[in-house]
XYZ file of C-alpha atoms in Angstrom:
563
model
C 9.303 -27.389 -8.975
C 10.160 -23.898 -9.564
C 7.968 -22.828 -6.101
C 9.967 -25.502 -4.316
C 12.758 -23.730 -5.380
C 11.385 -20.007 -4.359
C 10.589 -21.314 -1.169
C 14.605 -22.668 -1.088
C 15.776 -19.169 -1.476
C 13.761 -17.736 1.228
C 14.998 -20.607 3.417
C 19.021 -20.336 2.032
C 19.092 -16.630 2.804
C 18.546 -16.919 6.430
C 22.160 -18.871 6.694
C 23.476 -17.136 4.481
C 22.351 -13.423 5.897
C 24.044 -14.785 8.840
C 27.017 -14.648 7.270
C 26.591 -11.496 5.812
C 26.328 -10.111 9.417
C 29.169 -11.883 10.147
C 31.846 -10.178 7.131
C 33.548 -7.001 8.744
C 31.816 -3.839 9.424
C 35.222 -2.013 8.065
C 34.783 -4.268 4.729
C 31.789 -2.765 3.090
C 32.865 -3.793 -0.413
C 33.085 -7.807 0.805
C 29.662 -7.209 2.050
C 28.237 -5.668 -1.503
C 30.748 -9.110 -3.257
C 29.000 -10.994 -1.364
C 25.249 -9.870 -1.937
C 25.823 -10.213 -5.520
C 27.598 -13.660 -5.281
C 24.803 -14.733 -3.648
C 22.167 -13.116 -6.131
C 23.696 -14.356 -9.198
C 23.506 -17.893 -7.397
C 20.084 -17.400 -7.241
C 18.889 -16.410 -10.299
C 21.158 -18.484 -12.685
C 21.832 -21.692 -10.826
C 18.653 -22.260 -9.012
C 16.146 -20.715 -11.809
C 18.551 -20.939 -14.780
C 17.256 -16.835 -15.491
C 20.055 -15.923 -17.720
C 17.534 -13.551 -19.377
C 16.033 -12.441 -16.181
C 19.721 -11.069 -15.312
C 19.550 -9.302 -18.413
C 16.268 -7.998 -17.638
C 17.670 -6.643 -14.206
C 20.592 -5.232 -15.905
C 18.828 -3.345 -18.582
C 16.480 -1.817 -15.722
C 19.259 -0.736 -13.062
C 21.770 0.647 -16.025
C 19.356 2.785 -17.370
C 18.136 4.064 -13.857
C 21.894 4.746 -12.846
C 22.188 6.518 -15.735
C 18.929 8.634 -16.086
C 19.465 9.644 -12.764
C 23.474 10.330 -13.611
C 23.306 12.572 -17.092
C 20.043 14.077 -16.770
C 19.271 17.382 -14.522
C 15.969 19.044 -14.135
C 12.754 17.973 -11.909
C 11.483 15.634 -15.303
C 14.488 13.083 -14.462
C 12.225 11.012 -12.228
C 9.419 10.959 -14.359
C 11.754 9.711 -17.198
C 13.131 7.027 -14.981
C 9.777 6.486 -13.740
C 8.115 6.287 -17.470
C 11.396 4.171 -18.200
C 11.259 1.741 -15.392
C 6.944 0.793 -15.362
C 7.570 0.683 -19.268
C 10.197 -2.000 -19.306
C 8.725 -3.785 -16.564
C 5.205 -3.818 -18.576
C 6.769 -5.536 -21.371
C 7.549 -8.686 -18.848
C 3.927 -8.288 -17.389
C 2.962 -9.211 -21.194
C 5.143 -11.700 -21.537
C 4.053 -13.280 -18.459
C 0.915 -13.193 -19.110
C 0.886 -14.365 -23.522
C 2.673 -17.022 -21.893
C -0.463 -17.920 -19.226
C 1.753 -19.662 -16.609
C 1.469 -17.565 -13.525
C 2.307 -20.163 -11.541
C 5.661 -20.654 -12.752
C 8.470 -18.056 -11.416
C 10.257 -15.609 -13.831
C 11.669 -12.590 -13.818
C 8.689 -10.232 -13.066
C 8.461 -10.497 -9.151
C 11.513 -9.335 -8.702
C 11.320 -6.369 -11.547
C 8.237 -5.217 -9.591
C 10.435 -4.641 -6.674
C 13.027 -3.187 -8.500
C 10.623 -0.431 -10.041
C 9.997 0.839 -6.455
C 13.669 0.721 -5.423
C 15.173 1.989 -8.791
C 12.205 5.054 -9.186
C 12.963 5.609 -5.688
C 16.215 6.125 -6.478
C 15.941 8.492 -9.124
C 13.600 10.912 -6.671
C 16.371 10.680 -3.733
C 19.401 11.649 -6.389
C 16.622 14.605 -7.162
C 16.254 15.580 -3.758
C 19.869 15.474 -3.063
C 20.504 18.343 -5.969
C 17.846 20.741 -4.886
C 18.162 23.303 -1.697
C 17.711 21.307 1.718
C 15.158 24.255 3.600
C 13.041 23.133 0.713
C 12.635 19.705 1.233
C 10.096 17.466 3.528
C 11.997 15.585 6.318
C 11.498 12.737 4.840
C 12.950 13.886 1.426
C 15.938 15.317 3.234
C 16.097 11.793 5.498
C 16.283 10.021 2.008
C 18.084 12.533 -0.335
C 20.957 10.990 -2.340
C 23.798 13.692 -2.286
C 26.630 12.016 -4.094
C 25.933 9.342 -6.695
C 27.013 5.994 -5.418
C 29.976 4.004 -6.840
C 28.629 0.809 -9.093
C 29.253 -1.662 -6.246
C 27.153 0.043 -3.624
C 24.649 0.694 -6.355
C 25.266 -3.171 -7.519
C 24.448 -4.218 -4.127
C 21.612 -2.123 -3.571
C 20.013 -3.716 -6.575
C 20.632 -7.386 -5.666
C 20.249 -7.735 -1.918
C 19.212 -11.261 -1.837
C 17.008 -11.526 1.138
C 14.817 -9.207 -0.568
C 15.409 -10.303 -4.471
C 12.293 -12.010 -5.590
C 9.943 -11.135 -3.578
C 10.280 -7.951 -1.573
C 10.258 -6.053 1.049
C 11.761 -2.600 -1.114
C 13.461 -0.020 0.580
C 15.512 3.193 -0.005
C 19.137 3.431 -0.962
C 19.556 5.709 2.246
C 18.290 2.561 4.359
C 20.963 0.130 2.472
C 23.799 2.758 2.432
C 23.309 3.304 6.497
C 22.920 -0.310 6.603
C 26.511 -0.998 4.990
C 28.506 1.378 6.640
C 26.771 0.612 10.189
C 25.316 4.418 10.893
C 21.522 3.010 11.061
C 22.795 1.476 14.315
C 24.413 4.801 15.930
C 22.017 5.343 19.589
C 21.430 8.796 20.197
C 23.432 10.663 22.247
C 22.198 10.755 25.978
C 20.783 7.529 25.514
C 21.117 4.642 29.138
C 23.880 2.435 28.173
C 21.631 -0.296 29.563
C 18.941 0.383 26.534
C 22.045 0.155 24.406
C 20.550 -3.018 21.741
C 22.870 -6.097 22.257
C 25.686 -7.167 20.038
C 28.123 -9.616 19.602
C 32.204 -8.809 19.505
C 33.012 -5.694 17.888
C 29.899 -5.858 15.577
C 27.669 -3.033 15.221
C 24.782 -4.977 14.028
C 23.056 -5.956 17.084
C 21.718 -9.154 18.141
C 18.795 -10.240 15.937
C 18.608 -13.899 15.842
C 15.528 -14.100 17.863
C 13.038 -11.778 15.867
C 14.372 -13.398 12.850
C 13.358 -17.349 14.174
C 10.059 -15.624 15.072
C 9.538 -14.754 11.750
C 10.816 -17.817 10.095
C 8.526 -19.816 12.017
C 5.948 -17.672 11.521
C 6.295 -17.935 7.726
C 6.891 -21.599 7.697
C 3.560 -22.145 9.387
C 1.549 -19.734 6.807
C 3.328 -21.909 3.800
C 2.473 -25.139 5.606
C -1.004 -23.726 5.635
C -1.189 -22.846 2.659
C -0.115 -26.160 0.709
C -2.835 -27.814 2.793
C -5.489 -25.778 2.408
C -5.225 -24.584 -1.461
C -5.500 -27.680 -2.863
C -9.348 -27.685 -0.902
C -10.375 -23.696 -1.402
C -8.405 -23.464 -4.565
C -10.081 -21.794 -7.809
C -11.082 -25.259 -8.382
C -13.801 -25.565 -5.634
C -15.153 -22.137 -7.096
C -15.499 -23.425 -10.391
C -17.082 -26.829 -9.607
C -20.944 -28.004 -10.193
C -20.748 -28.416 -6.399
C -20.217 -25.160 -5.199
C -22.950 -23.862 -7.821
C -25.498 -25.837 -6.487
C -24.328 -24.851 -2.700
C -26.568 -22.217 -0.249
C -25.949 -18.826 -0.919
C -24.600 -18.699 2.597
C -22.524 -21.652 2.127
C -20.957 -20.315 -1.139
C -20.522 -16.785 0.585
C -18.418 -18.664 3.508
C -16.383 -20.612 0.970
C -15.527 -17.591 -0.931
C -14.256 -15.817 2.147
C -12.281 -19.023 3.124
C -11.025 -18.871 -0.468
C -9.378 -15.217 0.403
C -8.255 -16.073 3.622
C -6.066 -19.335 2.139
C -4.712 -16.822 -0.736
C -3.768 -14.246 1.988
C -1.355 -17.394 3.736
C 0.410 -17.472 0.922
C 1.388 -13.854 0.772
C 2.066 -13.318 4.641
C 4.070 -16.789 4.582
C 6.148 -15.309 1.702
C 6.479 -12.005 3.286
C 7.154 -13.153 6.525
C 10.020 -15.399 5.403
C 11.897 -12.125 3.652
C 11.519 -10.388 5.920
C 13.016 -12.575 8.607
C 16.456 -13.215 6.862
C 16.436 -8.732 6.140
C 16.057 -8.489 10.013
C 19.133 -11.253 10.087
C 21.195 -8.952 8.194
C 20.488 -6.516 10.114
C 18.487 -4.261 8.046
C 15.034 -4.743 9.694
C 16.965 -2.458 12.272
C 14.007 0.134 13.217
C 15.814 1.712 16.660
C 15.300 1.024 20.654
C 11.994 1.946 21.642
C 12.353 4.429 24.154
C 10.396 3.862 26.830
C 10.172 0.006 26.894
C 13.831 0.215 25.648
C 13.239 -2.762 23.324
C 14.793 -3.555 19.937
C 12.762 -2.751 17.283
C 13.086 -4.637 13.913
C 9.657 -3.496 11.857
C 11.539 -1.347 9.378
C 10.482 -3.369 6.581
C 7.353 -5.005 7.840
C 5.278 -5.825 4.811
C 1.956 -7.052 6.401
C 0.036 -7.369 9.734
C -2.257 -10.356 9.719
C -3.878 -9.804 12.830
C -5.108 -6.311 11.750
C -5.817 -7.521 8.071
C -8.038 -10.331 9.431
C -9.398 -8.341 12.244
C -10.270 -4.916 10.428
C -13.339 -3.060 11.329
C -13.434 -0.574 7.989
C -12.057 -0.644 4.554
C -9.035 1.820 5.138
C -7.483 -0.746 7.993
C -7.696 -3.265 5.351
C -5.668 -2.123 3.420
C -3.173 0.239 4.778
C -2.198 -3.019 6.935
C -1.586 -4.672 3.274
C 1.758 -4.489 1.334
C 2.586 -2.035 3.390
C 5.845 -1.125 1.692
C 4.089 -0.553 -1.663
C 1.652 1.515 0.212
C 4.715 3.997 1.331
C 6.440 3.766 -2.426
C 3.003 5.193 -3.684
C 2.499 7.424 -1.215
C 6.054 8.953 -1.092
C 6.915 8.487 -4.961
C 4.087 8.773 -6.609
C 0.877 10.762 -4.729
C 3.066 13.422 -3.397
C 5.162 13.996 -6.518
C 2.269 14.610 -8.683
C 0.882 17.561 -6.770
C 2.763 21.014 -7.163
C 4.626 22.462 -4.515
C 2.428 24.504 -1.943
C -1.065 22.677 -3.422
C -2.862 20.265 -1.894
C -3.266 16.614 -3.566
C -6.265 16.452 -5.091
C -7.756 14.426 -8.274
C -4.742 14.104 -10.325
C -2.619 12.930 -7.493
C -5.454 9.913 -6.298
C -6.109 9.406 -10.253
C -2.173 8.847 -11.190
C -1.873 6.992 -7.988
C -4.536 4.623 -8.601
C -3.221 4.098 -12.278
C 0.149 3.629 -11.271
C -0.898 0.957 -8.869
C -3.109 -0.724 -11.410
C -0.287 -0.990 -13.957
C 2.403 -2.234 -11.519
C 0.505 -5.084 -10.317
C 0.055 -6.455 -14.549
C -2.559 -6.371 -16.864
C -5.033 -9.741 -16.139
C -8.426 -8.329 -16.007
C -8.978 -9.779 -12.276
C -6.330 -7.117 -11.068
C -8.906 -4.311 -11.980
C -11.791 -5.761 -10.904
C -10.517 -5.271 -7.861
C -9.209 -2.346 -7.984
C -12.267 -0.719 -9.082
C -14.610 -2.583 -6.558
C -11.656 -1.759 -3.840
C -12.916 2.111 -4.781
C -16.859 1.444 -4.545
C -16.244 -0.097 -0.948
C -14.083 2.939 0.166
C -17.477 4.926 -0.586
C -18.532 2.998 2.759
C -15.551 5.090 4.513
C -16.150 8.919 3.650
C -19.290 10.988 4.058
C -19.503 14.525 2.322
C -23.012 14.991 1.206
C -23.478 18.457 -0.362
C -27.464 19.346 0.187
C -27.680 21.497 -2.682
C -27.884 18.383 -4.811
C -30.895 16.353 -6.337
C -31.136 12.814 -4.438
C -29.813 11.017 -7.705
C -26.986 13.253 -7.590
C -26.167 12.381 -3.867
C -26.070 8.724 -5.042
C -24.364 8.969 -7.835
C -21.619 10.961 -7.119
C -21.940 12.841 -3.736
C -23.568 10.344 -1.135
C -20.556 8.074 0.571
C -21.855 6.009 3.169
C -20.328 6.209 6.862
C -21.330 3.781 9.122
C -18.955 4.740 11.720
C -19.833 8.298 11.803
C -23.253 7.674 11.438
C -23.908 4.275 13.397
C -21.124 4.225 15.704
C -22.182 6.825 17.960
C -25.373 4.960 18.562
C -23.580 1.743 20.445
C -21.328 4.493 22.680
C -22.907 6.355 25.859
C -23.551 9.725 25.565
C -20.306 10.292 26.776
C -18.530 8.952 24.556
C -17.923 5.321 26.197
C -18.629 1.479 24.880
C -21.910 0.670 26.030
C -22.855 -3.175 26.498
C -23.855 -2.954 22.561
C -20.282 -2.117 21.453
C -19.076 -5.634 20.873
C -21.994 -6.299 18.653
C -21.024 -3.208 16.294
C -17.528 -4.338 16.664
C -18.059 -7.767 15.574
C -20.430 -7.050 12.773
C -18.019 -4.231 11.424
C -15.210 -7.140 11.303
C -17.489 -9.185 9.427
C -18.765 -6.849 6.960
C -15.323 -5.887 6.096
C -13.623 -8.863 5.758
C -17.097 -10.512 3.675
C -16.280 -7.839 1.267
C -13.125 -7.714 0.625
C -13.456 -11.825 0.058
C -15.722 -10.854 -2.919
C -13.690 -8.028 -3.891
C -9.785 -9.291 -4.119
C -11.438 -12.740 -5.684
C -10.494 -11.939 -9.356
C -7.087 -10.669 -7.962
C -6.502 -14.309 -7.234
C -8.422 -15.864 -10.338
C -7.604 -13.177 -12.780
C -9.707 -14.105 -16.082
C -12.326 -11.841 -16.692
C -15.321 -14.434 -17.317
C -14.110 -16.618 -14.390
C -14.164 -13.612 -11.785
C -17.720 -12.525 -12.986
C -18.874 -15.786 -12.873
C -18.015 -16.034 -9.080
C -19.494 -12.924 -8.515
C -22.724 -13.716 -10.596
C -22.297 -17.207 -8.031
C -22.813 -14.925 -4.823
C -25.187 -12.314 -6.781
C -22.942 -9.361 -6.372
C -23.851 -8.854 -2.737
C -20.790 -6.771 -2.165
C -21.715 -4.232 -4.933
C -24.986 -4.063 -4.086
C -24.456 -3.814 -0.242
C -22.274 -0.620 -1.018
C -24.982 1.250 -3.594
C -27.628 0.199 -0.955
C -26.162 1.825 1.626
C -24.970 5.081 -0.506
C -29.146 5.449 -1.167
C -29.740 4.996 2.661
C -27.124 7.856 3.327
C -28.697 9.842 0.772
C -32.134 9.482 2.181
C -33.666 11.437 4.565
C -32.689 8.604 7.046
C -29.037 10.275 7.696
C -31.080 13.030 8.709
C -32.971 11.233 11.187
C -29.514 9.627 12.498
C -27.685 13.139 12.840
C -30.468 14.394 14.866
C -30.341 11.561 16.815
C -26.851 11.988 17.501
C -27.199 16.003 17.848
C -29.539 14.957 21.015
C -27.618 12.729 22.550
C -24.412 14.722 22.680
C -26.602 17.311 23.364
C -27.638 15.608 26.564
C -24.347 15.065 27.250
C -22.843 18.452 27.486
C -25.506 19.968 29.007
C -24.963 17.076 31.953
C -21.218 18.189 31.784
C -22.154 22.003 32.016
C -24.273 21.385 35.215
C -21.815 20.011 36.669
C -19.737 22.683 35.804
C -22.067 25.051 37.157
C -23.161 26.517 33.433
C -25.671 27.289 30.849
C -25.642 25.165 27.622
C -27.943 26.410 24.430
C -29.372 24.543 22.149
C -26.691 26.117 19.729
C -24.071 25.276 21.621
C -25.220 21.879 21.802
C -25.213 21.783 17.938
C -21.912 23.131 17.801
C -20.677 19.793 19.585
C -21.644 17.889 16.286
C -19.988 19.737 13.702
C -17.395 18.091 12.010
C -13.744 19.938 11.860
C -12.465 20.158 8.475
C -10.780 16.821 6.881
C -6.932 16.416 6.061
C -6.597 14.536 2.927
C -5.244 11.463 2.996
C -3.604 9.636 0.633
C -4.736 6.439 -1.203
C -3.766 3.116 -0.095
C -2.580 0.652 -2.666
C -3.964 3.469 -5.023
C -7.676 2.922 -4.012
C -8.889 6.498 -3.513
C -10.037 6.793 0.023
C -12.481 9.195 -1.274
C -13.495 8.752 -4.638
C -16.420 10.477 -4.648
C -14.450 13.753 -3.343
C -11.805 13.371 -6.008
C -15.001 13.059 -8.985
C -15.902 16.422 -7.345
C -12.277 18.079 -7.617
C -12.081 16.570 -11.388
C -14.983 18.239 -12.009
C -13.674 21.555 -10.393
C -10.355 21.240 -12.423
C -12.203 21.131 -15.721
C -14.314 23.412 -15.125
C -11.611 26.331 -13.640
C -9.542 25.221 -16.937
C -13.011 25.823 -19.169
C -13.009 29.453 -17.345
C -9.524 30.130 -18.000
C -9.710 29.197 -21.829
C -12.652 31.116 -22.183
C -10.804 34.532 -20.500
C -7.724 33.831 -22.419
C -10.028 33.446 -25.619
C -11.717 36.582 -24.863
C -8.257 38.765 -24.548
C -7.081 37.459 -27.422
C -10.199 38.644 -29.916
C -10.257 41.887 -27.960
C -6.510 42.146 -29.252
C -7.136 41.586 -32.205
C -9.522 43.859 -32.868
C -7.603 46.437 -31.658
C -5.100 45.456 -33.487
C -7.281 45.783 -36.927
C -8.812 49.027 -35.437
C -5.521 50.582 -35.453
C -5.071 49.424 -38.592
C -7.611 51.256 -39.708
């Protein structure tokens, strides 16, 4: 009953963000009335959540008013430290009281966490000197605190209550007072979006039908389809006594019917935010199209279609993925320092801890890090071979492999679609195994499906970190030297000049790697951020030693003056 009722407040907000569009641009106080008219409806006489409301309250007040009274760069950290540790407390709750299937509270608190910490880093930003700020911290900076009702409505937009999409109070405050649709000087009046009347909100009634529909068919496919490749059919004598290959193909259909559920969800809020309006994302400006993928949470297509590990994911909760990148990874690292360790290590925590505590969640999360060993390479031949595997040797099939299905030029050969395909189906084969226990979330039942399939993702990955650290990835880079080898020296004939065998080598090495950030606080690199650890322990060993050193030559200066 209570889903049935979820899935009526996705439906209820698309008539009712209609009307939202619809209340005055010069009124933006009916607008913010109306938001939390409609919230309260929501939460107390749908879901009777008198105590979620208090929850919300607690969280917001104490946000508004860390980030009111307290100066100094440790103000987001306190809201931060304040907001995860309230919201932790209904992750516990949620989870003594072992229905996850019912709706509470906690959905929505996990979206607040990223708004409300958000928050507290934009009123930051607005107090410290603009020339010293990112563009995208001056784009979001909070200058003025906002007055309770803005704030009020910020917190409670409807469409995106329960379940998401977050966003920043910049978006929302632009949103309100109409700015976010202001064209850019210069630009056609014929790209100028569409509008009705004397609205400023342009036209958006078809993107958000697209969306609805799009939703409504994920949720229709999900209701038939669960109650098949549910956790039941994993658990049952049946599947047990299966083929491995049969019981490797039901577990991937198993993550494909969870997945429906999330892009049905996601699709359907974000439909009725495009509705009101706030999806707005600009004219394209050379199709001169409307664009309404601000808040885009997921990309099915490119989820169920990824080639690699990092396409996975960074086409996954894609809003979370900018929260952690913008709030959390880049925060942690010092001005003028790169992010290293301590940025992917409080990312991935942070991650792990927003999501809950059931033991499933960090199952995956840690097998989510193994597989992103199959995306970076940096092999330091200095160390032993154990070394390589254990901590240095991350696979790369497309650095390594790739090349070998592309002519020497650089160009798909008739073997490309084979690499392609297989690369598709390794990915999304392990990713099946590894976001299993994010679905079944007991401890003995995930291992138990694992056990069920014999761990092939696990052991596909350390396999292929002891091929790369064999002499093998030797053979392969030689292989590769030659044939680019063969390839400039065709392009320096024609050019009328002499290639080396040096300069041929020179056309394989690698230019130096910008770090990236983690996505959904899996370390793309883990094995590069073990190294880094190791480096910042061992640079802070050196500087205790020196500072232990000055400080017994002092003092035994000090007692040979004494003397």
């Amino acid at each position: 009953m209570s889903v049935f009722k979820l899935l009526t407040t996705f439906l209820l907000s698309y008539p009712l963000a209609g009307l939202l569009k619809r209340v005055p641009d010069a009124r933006p106080d009916y607008k913010n009335l109306f938001i939390v008219g409609v919230s309260l409806f929501y939460l107390v006489g749908l879901f009777d959540l008198w105590v979620g409301i208090r929850t919300l309250l607690i969280s917001s007040t104490g946000a508004y008013l860390i980030a009111a009274n307290i100066r100094g760069p440790y103000m987001p950290w306190i809201g931060f430290v304040f907001l995860m540790g309230h919201m932790s407390i209904s992750h516990i709750l949620r989870q003594y009281r072992a229905t996850p299937e019912v709706v509470d509270i906690s959905g929505a608190q996990m979206v607040l966490v990223m708004k409300l910490s958000a928050f507290c880093w934009n009123v930051h930003d607005g107090q410290l000197p603009q020339d010293g700020l990112s563009d995208f911290q001056r784009d979001r900076a909070i200058r003025e605190l906002p007055g309770l009702l803005d704030y009020a409505g910020y917190v409670l937009f409807f469409p995106a209550l329960l379940a998401g999409p977050s966003f920043d109070y910049a978006e929302y405050r632009r949103w309100i007072d109409t700015s976010l649709f202001n064209v850019p000087a210069g630009t056609d009046p014929s790209k100028h979006p569409p509008t009705r009347k004397k609205r400023r909100i342009p036209r958006s009634g078809t993107p958000a039908t697209m969306k609805l529909v799009s939703g409504l068919l994920w949720i229709l496919a999900f209701i038939k389809l669960s109650s098949m490749y549910g956790p039941d059919r994993l658990a049952s004598d049946e599947y047990r006594r299966s083929s491995f290959l049969y019981r490797v193909l039901l577990l991937h259909v198993f993550g494909i019917v969870a997945r429906t559920k999330y892009y049905g969800v996601w699709a359907l809020t974000e439909g009725a935010c495009i509705l009101s309006g706030l999806g707005y994302k600009g004219v394209d400006p050379k199709t001169g199209r409307v664009q309404w993928d601000r808040l885009v949470n997921v990309r099915p297509w490119a989820v169920e279609t990824a080639q690699n590990s990092r396409a996975y994911l960074e086409n996954w909760n894609i809003n979370t993925n900018h929260w952690l990148r913008n709030y959390i990874y880049l925060r942690v690292t010092p001005k003028g320092k790169k992010p290293g360790f301590q940025a992917s290590m409080a990312t991935f925590v942070t991650s792990a801890f927003w999501h809950g505590f059931y033991p499933g969640y960090y199952l995956t999360f840690v097998l989510a890090s193994l597989l992103q060993t199959v995306a970076k390479s940096n092999n330091d031949p200095k160390r032993s071979f154990a070394a390589q595997v254990l901590i240095g040797a991350r696979t790369d099939f497309r650095r390594y492999m790739r090349p070998l299905f592309l002519t020497p030029t650089g160009d798909p050969s008739s073997y490309k679609p084979f690499y392609d395909v297989v690369s598709v189906l390794c990915t999304e084969l392990a990713f099946s195994f590894a976001v299993a226990p994010f679905v079944l979330l007991e401890f003995s039942t995930s291992i138990g499906v694992w056990s069920s399939v014999y761990f092939y993702a696990p052991a596909g990955t350390i396999l292929s970190m002891v091929f790369f650290a064999s002499p093998a990835k030797r053979h392969l880079v030689k292989l590769q030297e030659r044939r680019l080898g063969e390839a400039a020296a065709v392009a320096a004939a024609a050019k009328g000049e002499n290639l080396t065998q040096s300069d041929a080598r020179a056309t394989t090495t690698r230019q130096p790697q910008v770090a990236s950030p983690p996505i959904m606080g899996v370390p793309l690199d883990p094995g590069q951020d073990l190294d880094e650890m190791i480096g910042e322990v061992s640079e802070q060993v050196r500087m205790r030693r020196r500072t232990g050193s000055i400080v017994r030559a002092q003092e035994k200066g000090s007692v040979g003056s004494e003397l």
